[in-house]
Coordinates of C-alpha atoms in Angstrom, one line a residue:
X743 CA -52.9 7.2 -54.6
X744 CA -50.2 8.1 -52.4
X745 CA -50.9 10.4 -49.9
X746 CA -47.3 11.4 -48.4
X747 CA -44.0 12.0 -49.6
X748 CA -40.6 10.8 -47.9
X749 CA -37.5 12.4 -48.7
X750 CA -34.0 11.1 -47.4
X751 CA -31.3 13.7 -47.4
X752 CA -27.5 14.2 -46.2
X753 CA -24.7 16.3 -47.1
X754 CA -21.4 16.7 -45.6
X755 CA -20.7 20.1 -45.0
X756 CA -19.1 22.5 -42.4
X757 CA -21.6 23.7 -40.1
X758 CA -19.7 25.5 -36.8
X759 CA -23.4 27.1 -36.0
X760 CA -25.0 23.7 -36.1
X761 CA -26.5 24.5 -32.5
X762 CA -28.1 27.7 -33.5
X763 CA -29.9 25.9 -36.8
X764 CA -31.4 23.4 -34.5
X765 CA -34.4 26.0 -32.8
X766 CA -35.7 27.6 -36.5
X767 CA -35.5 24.1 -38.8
X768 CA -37.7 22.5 -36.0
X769 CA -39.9 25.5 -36.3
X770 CA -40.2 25.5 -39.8
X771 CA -40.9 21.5 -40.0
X772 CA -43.9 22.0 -37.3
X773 CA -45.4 24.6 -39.0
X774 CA -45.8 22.6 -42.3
X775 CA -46.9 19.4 -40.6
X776 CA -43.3 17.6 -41.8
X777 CA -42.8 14.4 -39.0
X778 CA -39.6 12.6 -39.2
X779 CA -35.9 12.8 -38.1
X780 CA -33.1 15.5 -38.8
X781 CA -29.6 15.5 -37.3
X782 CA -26.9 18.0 -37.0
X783 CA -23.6 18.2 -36.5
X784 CA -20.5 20.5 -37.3
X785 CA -19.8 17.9 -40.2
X786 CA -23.0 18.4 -41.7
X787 CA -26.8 17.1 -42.1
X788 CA -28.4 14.0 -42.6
X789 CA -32.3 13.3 -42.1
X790 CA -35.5 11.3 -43.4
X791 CA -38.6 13.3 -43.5
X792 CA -42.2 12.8 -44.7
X793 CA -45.7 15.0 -44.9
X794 CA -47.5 15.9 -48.1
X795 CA -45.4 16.8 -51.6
X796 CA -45.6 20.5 -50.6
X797 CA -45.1 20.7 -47.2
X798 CA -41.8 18.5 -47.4
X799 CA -41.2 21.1 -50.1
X800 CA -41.7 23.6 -48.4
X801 CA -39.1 22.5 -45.6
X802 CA -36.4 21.6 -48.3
X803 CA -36.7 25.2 -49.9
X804 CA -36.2 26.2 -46.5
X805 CA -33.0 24.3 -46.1
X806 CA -31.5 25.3 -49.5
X807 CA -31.7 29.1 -48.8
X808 CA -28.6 28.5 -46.7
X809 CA -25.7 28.8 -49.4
X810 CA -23.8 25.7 -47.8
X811 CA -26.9 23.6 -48.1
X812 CA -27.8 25.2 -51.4
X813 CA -26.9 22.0 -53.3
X814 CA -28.1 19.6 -50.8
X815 CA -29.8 16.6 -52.8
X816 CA -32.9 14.4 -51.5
X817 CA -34.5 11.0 -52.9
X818 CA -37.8 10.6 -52.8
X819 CA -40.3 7.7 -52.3
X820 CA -44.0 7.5 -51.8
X821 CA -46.4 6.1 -48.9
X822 CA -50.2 6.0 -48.6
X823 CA -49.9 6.8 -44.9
X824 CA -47.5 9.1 -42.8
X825 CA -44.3 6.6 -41.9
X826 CA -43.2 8.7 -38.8
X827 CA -44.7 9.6 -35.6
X828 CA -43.4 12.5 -34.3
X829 CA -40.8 15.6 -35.8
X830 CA -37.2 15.7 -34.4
X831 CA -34.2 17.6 -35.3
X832 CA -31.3 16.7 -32.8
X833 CA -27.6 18.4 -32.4
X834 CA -25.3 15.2 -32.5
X835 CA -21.2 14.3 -32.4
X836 CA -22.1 12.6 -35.8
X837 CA -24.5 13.1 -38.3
X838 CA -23.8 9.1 -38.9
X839 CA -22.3 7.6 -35.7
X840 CA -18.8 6.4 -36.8
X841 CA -16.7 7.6 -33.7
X842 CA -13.6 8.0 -35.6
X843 CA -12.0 11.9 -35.6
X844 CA -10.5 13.0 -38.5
X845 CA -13.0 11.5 -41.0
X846 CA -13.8 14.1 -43.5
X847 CA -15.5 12.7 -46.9
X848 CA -15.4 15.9 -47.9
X849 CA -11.4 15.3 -48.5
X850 CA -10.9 12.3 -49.0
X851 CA -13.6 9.5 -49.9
X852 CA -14.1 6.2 -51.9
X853 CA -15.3 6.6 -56.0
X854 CA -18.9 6.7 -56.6
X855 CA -20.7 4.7 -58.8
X856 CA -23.9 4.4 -60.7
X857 CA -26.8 2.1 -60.1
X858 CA -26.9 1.5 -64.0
X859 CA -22.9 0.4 -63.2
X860 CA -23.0 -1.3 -60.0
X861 CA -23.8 -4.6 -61.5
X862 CA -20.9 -4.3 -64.1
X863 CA -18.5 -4.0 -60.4
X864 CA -20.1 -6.5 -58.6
X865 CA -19.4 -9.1 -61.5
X866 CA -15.5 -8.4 -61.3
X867 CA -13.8 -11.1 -60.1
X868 CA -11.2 -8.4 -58.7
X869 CA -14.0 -6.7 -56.4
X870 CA -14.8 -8.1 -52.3
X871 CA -18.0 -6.3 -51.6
X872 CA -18.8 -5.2 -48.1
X873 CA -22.5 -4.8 -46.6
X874 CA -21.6 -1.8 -44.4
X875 CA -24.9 -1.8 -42.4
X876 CA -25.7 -3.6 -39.6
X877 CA -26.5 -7.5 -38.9
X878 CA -30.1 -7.2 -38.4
X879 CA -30.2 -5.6 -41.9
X880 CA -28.3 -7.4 -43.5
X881 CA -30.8 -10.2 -42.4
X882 CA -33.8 -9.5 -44.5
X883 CA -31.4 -8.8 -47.9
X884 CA -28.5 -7.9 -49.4
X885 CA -26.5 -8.2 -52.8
X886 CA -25.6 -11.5 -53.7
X887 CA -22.3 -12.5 -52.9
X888 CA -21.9 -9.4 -50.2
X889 CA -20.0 -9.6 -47.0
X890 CA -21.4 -9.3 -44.1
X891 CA -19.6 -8.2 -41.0
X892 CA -21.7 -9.1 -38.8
X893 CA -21.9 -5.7 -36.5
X894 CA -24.3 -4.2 -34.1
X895 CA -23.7 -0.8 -34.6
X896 CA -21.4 1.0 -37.5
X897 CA -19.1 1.9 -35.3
X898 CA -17.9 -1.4 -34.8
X899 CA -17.1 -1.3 -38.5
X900 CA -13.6 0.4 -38.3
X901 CA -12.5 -2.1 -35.9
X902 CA -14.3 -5.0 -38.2
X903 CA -12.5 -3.2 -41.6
X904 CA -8.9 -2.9 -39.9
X905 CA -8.8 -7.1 -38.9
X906 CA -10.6 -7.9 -41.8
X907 CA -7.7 -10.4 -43.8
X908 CA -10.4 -10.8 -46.9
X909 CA -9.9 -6.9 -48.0
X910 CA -5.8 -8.2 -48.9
X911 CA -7.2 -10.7 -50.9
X912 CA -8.0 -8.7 -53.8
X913 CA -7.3 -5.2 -55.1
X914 CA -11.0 -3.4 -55.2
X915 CA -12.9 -2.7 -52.5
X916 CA -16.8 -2.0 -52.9
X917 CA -19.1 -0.7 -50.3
X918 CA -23.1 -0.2 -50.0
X919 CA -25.4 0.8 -47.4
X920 CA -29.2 1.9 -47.2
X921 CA -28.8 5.6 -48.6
X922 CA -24.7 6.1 -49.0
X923 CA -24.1 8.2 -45.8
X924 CA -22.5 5.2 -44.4
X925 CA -20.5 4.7 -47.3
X926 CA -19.2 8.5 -47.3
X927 CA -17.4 7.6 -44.0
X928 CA -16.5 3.8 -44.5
X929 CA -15.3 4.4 -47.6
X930 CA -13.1 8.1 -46.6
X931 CA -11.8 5.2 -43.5
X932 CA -10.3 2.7 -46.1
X933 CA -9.0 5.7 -48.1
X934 CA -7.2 7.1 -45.1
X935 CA -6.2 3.7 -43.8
X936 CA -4.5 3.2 -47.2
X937 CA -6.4 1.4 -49.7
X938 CA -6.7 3.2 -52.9
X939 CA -9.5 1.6 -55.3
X940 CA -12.2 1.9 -53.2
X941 CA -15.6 2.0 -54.2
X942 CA -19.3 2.9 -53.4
X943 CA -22.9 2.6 -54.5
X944 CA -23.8 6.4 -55.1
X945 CA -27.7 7.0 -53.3
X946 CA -27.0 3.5 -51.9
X947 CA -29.4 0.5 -52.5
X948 CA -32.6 2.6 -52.5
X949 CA -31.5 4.4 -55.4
X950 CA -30.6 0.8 -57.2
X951 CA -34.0 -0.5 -56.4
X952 CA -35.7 2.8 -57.4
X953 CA -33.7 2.9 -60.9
X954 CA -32.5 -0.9 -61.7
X955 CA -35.6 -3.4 -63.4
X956 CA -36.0 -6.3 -61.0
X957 CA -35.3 -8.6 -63.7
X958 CA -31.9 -7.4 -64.1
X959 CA -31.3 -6.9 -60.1
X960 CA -28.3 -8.7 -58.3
X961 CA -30.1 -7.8 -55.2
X962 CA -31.9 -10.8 -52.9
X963 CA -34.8 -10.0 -50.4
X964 CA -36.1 -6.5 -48.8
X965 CA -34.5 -3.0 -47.6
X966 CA -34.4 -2.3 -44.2
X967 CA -35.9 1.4 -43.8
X968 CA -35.9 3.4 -40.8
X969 CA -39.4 4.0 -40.5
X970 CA -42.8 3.1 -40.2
X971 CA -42.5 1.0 -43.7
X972 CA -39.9 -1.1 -41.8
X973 CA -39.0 -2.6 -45.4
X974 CA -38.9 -1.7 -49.2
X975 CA -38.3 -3.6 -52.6
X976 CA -38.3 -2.9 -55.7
X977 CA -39.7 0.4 -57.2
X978 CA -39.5 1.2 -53.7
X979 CA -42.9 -0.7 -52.9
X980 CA -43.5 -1.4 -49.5
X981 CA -42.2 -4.8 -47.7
X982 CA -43.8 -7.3 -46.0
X983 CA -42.0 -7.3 -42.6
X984 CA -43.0 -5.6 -40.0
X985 CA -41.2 -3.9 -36.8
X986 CA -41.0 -6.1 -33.7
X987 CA -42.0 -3.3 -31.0
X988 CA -39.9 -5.3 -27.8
X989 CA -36.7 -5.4 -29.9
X990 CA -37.2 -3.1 -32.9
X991 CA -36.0 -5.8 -34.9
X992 CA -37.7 -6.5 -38.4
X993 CA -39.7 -9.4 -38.4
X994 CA -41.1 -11.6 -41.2
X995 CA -44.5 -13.2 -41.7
X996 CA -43.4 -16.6 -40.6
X997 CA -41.8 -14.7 -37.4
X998 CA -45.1 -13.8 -36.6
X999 CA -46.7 -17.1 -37.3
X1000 CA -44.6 -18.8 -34.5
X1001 CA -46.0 -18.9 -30.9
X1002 CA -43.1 -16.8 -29.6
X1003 CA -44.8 -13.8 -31.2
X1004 CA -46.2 -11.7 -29.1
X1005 CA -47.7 -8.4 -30.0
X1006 CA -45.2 -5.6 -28.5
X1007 CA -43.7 -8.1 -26.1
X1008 CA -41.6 -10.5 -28.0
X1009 CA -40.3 -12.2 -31.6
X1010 CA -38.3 -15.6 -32.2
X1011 CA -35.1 -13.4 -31.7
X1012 CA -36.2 -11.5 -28.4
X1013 CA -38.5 -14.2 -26.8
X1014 CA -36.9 -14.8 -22.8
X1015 CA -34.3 -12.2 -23.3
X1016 CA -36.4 -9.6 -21.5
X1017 CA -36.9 -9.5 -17.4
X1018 CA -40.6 -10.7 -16.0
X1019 CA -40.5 -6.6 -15.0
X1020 CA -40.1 -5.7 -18.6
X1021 CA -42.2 -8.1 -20.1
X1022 CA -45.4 -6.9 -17.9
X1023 CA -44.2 -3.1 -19.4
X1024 CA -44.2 -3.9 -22.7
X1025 CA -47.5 -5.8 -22.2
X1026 CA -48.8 -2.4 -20.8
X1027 CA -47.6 -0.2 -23.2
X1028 CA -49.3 -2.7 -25.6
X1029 CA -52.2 -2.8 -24.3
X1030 CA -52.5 1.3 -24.4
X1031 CA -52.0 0.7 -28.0
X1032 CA -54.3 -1.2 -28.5
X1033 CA -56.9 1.0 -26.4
X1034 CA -55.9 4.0 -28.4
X1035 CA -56.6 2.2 -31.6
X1036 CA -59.7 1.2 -30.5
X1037 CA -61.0 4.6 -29.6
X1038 CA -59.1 5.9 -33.0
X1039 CA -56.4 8.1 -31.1
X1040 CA -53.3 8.7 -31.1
X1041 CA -51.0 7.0 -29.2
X1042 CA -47.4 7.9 -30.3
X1043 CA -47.1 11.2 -31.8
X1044 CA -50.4 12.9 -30.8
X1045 CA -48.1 16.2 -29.9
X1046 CA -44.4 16.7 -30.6
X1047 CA -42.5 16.8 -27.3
X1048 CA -43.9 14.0 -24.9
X1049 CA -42.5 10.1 -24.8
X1050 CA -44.1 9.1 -21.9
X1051 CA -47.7 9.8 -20.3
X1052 CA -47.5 11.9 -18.0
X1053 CA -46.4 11.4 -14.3
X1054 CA -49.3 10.3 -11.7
X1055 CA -49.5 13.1 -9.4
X1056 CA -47.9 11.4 -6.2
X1057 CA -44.7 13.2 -8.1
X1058 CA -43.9 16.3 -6.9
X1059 CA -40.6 17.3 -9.0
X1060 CA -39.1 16.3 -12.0
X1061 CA -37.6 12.4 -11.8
X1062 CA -33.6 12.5 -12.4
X1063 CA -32.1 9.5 -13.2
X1064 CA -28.4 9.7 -12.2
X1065 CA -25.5 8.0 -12.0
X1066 CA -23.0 9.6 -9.5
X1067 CA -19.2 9.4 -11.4
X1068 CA -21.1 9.2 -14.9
X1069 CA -19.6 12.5 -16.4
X1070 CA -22.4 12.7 -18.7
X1071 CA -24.6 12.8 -15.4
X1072 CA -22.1 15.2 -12.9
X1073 CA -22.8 17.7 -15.5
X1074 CA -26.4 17.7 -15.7
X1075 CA -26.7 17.9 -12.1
X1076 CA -24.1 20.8 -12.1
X1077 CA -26.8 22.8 -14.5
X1078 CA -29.3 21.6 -11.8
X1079 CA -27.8 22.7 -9.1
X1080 CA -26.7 26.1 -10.2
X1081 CA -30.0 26.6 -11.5
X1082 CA -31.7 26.0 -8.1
X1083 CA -34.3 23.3 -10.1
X1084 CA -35.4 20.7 -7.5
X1085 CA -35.9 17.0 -8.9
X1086 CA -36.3 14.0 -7.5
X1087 CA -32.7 12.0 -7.9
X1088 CA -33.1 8.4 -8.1
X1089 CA -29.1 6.6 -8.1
X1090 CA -29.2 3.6 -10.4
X1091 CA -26.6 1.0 -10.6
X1092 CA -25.6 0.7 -14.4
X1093 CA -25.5 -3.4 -14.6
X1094 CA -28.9 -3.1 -12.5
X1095 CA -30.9 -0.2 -14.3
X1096 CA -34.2 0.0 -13.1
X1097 CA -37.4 -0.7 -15.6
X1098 CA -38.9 2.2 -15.0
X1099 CA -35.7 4.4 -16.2
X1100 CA -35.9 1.7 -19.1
X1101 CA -39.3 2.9 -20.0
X1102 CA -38.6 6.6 -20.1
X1103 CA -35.8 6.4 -22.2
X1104 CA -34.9 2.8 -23.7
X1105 CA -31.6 3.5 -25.2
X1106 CA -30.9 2.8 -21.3
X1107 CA -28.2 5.5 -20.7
X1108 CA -27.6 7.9 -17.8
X1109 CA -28.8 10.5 -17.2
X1110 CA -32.6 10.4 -18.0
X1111 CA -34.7 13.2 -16.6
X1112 CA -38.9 13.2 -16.6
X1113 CA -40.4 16.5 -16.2
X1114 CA -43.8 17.2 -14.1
X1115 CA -45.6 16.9 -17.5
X1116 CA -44.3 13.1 -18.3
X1117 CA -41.6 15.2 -21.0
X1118 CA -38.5 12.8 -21.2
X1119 CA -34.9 14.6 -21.8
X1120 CA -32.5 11.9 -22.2
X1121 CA -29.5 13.5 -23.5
X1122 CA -27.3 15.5 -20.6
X1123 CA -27.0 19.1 -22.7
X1124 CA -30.5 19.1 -23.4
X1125 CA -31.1 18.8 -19.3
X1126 CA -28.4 21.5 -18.8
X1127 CA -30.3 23.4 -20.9
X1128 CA -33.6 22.8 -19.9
X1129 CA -32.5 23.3 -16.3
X1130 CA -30.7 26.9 -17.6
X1131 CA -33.6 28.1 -19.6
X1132 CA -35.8 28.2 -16.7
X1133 CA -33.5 29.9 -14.3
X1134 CA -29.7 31.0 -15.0
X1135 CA -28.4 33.3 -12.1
X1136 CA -25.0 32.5 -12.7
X1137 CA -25.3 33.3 -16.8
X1138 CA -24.0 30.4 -18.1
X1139 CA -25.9 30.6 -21.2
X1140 CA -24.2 33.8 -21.9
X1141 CA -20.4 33.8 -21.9
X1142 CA -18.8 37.0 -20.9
X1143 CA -17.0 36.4 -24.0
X1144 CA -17.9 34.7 -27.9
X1145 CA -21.6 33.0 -28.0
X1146 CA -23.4 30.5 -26.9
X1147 CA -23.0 28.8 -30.3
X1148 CA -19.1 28.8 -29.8
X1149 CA -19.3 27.1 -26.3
X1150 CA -21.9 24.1 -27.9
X1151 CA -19.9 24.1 -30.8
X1152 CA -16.2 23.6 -28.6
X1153 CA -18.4 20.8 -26.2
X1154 CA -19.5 19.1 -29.3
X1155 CA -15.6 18.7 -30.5
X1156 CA -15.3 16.9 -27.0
X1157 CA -18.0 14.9 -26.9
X1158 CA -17.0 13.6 -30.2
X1159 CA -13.2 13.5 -30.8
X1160 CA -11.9 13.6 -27.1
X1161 CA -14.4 11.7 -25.3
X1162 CA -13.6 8.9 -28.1
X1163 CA -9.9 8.6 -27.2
X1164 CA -10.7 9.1 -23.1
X1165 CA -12.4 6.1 -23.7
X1166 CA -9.4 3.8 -25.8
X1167 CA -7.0 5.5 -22.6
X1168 CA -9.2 4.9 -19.6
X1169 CA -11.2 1.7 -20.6
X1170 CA -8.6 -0.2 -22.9
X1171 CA -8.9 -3.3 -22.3
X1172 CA -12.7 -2.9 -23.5
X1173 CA -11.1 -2.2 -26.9
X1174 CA -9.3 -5.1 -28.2
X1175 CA -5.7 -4.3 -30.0
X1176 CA -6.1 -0.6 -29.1
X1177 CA -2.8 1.0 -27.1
X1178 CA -4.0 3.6 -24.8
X1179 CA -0.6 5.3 -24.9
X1180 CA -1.8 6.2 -28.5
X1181 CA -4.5 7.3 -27.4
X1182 CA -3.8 9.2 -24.6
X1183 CA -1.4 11.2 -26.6
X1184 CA -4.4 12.4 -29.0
X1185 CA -6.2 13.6 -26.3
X1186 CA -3.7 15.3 -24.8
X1187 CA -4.0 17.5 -28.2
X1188 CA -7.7 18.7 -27.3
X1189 CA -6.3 19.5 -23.2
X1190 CA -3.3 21.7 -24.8
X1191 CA -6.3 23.2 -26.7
X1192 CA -8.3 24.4 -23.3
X1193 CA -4.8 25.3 -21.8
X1194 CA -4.0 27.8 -24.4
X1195 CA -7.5 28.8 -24.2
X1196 CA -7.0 29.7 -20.7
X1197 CA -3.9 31.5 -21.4
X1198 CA -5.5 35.4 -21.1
X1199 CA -8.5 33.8 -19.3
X1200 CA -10.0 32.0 -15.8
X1201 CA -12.2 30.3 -17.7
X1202 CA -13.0 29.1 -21.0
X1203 CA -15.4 32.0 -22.4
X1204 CA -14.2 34.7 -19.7
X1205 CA -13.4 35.4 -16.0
X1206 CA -16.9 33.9 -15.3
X1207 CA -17.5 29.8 -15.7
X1208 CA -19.9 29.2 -18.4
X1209 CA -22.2 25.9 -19.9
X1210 CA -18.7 25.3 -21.7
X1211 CA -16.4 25.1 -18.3
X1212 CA -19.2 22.4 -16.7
X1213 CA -20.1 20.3 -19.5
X1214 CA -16.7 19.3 -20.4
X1215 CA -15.2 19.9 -17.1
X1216 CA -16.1 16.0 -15.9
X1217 CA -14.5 14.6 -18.6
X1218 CA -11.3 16.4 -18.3
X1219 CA -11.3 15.0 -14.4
X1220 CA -12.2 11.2 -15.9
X1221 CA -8.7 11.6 -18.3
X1222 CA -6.2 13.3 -15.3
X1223 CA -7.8 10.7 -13.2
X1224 CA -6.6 7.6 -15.4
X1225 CA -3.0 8.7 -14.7
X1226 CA -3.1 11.5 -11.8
X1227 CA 0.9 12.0 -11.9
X1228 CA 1.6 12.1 -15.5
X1229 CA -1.4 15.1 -15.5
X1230 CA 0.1 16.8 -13.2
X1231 CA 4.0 16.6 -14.9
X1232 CA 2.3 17.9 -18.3
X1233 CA 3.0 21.5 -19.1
X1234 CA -0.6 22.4 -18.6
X1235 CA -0.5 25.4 -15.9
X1236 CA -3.6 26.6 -16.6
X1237 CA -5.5 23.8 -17.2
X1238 CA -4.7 22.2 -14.5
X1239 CA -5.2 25.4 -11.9
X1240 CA -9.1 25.4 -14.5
X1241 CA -9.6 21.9 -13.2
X1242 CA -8.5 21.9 -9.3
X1243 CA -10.6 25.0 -9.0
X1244 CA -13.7 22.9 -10.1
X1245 CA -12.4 20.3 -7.9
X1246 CA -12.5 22.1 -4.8
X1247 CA -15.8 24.5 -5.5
X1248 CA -18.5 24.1 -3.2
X1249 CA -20.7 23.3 -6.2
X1250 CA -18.8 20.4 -7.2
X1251 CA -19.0 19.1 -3.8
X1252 CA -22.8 19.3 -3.4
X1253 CA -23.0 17.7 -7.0
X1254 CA -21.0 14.4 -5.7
X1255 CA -22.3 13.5 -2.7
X1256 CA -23.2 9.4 -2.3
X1257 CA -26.8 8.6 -2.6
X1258 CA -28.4 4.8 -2.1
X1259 CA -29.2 3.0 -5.0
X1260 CA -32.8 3.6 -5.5
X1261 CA -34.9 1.0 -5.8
X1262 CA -38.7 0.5 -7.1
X1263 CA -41.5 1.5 -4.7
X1264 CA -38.5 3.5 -2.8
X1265 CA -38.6 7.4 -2.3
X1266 CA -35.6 9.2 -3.9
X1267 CA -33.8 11.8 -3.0
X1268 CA -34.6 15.4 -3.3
X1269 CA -32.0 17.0 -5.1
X1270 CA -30.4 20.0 -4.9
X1271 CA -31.0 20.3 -1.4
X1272 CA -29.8 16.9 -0.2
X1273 CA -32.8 15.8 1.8
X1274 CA -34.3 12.6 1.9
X1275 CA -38.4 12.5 0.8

C-alpha cells in the first residue's frame, strides 16, 4: 500500500507580496511533516510536494484560503516511501526559469488540450511537435515523432524556438513538457512571437500517462521526475532508472552495469569529466552515505536547514565565498559590512572555483556563505538577510517609507527583467544574434523607473538607504559601466547623483578592496575588518 502522497501544483497568478508568503507556507509545511519544493515569484506558484494524504492536505487547504490561489489545481500520484529529502519554499525571478520579461500566460497563451485528444493532434500531418524539456529528459522518453531541441536548460528554448526553420514548415505548433508549466510560457512565447495555432498538452505528460491506456499510448520509454522516483510510466508506476548522484543525470540499468559506474562518483556520461579533487569528494560524501545507511540514519534531510556537516572547529567565523566585481557578491558583502558580521572571505577565481565552494553549494555560483553551524546560504538576498536579521543598525530592513515586501518585491523586478537585458548589453557577444542596442534600450526603461523614484526622495524607500538601494545598486553600476558617457548624457539626474553617492561612500570602498585568490590549505581573509588571519 502506498504510504505517501505527491502532489504537483502551479498556477500563474499575481502575487506582489510573494516575499511575505515565503516565512508562514514554510511554517505550515513543517508543522505537517510535508518535504518537497515550493517556489514563488510575483508571477505566481509552482511546487512538488509529498507527506501522507492528510498532511499534503492539510498544506493545500492552507494555500487555497488565499482567494488568488483559491482555484489552484494539484495532480496527484502515489509512492510507498517519501520521494524528497528535505522541505523548501524559495522566493525566485521565475516560478519556471524562462528569462524572458513580458511573458504573461495569464494573457496570452497556446490552446490546451486533452489527454483523451492529444493523440488525435499528434497524428495530424499539419502538427510539428516540440519536446520543450530538456536533453537529458528527453533521453529516457518522449512521444514518438517529437522534436527535440536538444537544450540544457529552458531558457535556452527561446533562443532554440526563434532559429528553429522546422516551426515555418507547417501551420500547428504542439508543445509538451513533464507537468505543463513549461508549456504555459513556451507556448505564451510563440503566441507573442506571432504564431497563432499553437498548442499544448493540458497537465502535460503525467496527466497522459495517468489517464491514457498503455495500449493506446503514442508515448516511448519513462518520465523524467524531479524527485526521488527519478522516473515514471504508465499509471504513474515507478521507473527503473535511477539518479546518478556525481551528475544528477538519470541513469539506466545497463548504465549501471558498465565499469564506469561508480556509486556517487561517476556514470557512462560523467566518467573523467570531474577533477581528481572532486572525484575524492564525491567518494567522501559517498562513503558518509553509505555509513549512515549502515547505522540506519539519516543522511540528507535529518533536519530542514543544513546542506553540509558542520564546520570542524579550526573555523572561527562564517566562510564567505566572494567574488570581488560579481554584483551578486558586492551586495552581500555590503549587508555584511553594514551589519558589522565578521566572516572569513575566501576570493575565488570563477574559471578556477575551488572544490570546497563546489561542495557547499554545487550549482557553483558566487556568493556561497557557510555559517558556524555548517548552514549553507547560497543565494545573495538570503545572505543580506541573514546578515540584517542578526544585527541592522542602519535599518535597512525597515524603509523609512512603504515595506519591506515593496523593496523585495521592486529587487525581484531587477533581478528578473533588468538583470536579463544588462546581460544581452554588457556581455553580447555571449548571446548569439542578440543587438545590445535593443537591449540596452529596455533597460534603460527599469533606470527611468528608479529615477522617477528618486524624484521627491534620496533614496529609494526614503531619505535613509535601505536593502532596496544596495541590492540593486551593483547592478545599476555594471549597466553605466558598459557605456560610462552615454550614462552620464541620459536625462537621469537623480539617478545618477543615487549612484555616485554609492560610488564614493566609505562603505562601498571597504566592500571593494582586492583580496588574493584564496587557495586550499590557505587562510582567508577576515572580513569586514580587512585583516589577514
Amino acid at each position: 500500500m502506498s504510504a505517501f502522497l505527491t502532489a504537483t501544483l502551479y498556477k500563474f497568478v499575481n502575487l506582489p507580496d510573494f516575499a511575505g508568503l515565503q516565512a508562514p507556507l514554510l511554517a505550515c509545511c513543517q508543522a505537517n511533516s510535508v518535504k518537497g519544493t515550493i517556489l514563488l515569484a510575483e508571477e505566481g506558484i509552482n511546487g512538488t510536494i509529498a507527506g501522507t494524504p492528510e498532511q499534503v492536505y492539510q498544506v493545500l487547504a492552507w494555500l487555497r484560503r488565499d482567494s488568488r490561489l483559491a482555484d489552484l489545481v494539484h495532480k496527484e500520484s502515489s509512492a510507498s516511501q517519501q520521494p524528497f529529502y528535505r522541505i523548501k519554499v524559495r522566493l525566485k525571478q521565475e516560478i519556471v526559469s524562462m528569462g524572458v520579461p513580458g511573458i504573461d500566460p495569464t494573457q496570452i497563451v497556446g490552446q490546451y488540450v486533452k489527454s483523451a485528444d492529444w493523440n488525435t493532434l499528434l497524428s495530424d500531418p499539419d502538427v510539428v511537435v516540440i519536446d520543450v524539456r530538456n536533453d537529458y529528459e528527453v533521453e529516457i522518453g518522449t512521444f514518438k515523432g517529437a522534436i527535440n531541441p536538444n537544450t540544457k536548460s529552458f531558457s535556452e528554448l527561446p533562443d532554440w524556438l526563434r532559429q528553429a526553420a522546422v516551426l515555418r514548415q507547417k501551420p500547428k505548433i504542439a508543445m509538451f513538457c513533464t507537468g505543463g508549466i513549461r508549456c504555459e510560457k513556451s507556448t505564451a512565447f510563440l503566441r507573442q512571437e506571432g504564431f497563432e495555432q499553437v498548442y499544448h498538452l493540458e497537465g502535460g505528460i503525467l496527466s497522459y500517462l495517468e489517464t491514457v491506456p498503455e495500449a493506446a499510448s503514442l508515448w516511448e520509454g519513462e518520465c523524467f521526475v524531479f524527485d526521488e522516483r527519478v522516473s515514471v510510466g504508465h499509471r504513474l508506476q515507478p521507473g527503473q532508472y535511477q539518479l546518478c548522484r556525481a551528475c544528477r543525470r538519470p541513469i539506466s540499468p545497463a548504465a549501471k552495469a558498465s565499469e564506469l559506474f561508480v556509486p556517487g562518483v561517476s556514470c557512462p556520461d560523467c566518467y573523467g569529466r570531474n577533477t581528481a579533487a572532486k572525484q575524492q569528494a564525491l567518494a567522501e560524501r559517498q562513503r558518509q552515505v553509505e555509513l549512515a545507511h549502515a547505522r540506519n540514519q539519516a543522511h540528507v534531510g535529518a533536519v530542514f536547514t543544513p546542506k553540509t556537516p558542520p564546520m570542524p572547529p579550526k573555523f572561527e567565523y562564517p566562510i564567505l565565498y566572494s567574488f570581488r566585481r560579481c554584483p551578486y557578491a558586492m551586495r552581500s558583502r555590503l549587508a555584511l559590512a553594514v551589519s558589522g558580521q565578521v566572516c572569513e572571505l575566501r576570493e575565488v577565481a570563477l574559471r578556477d572555483k575551488p572544490q570546497a565552494m563546489l561542495a557547499a553549494s554545487p550549482k557553483g555560483t558566487v556568493p556561497v556563505l557557510i555559517d558556524r553551524e555548517g548552514n549553507v546560504l547560497d543565494e545573495s538576498l538570503d545572505i543580506m538577510r541573514w546578515a540584517l536579521e542578526q544585527h541592522d543598525p542602519a535599518g535597512w530592513l525597515v524603509p523609512e517609507q512603504g515595506s519591506l515586501d515593496q523593496m523585495l518585491t521592486l529587487i525581484a523586478q531587477f533581478d528578473q527583467g533588468f538583470k536579463y537585458h544588462l546581460d544581452r548589453y554588457k556581455y553580447a557577444v555571449r548571446y548569439p544574434g542578440v543587438e545590445a542596442q535593443v537591449h540596452r534600450a529596455e533597460g534603460a526603461v527599469y533606470l527611468e523607473q528608479l529615477n522617477a523614484q528618486l524624484r521627491t526622495t534620496t533614496y529609494l524607500f526614503g531619505n535613509q538607504a535601505a536593502l532596496a538601494d544596495m541590492a540593486i545598486a551593483p547592478f545599476v553600476r555594471q549597466f553605466a559601466l558598459a557605456d560610462s558617457d552615454w550614462f552620464s548624457q541620459q536625462p537621469w539626474p537623480n539617478l545618477q547623483v543615487w549612484l555616485a553617492e554609492w560610488l564614493n561612500s566609505n562603505l562601498y570602498s571597504r566592500i571593494m578592496q582586492k583580496y588574493p585568490q584564496w587557495m586550499p590549505n590557505q587562510p582567508g581573509v577576515i572580513f569586514p575588518s580587512i585583516v589577514h588571519k
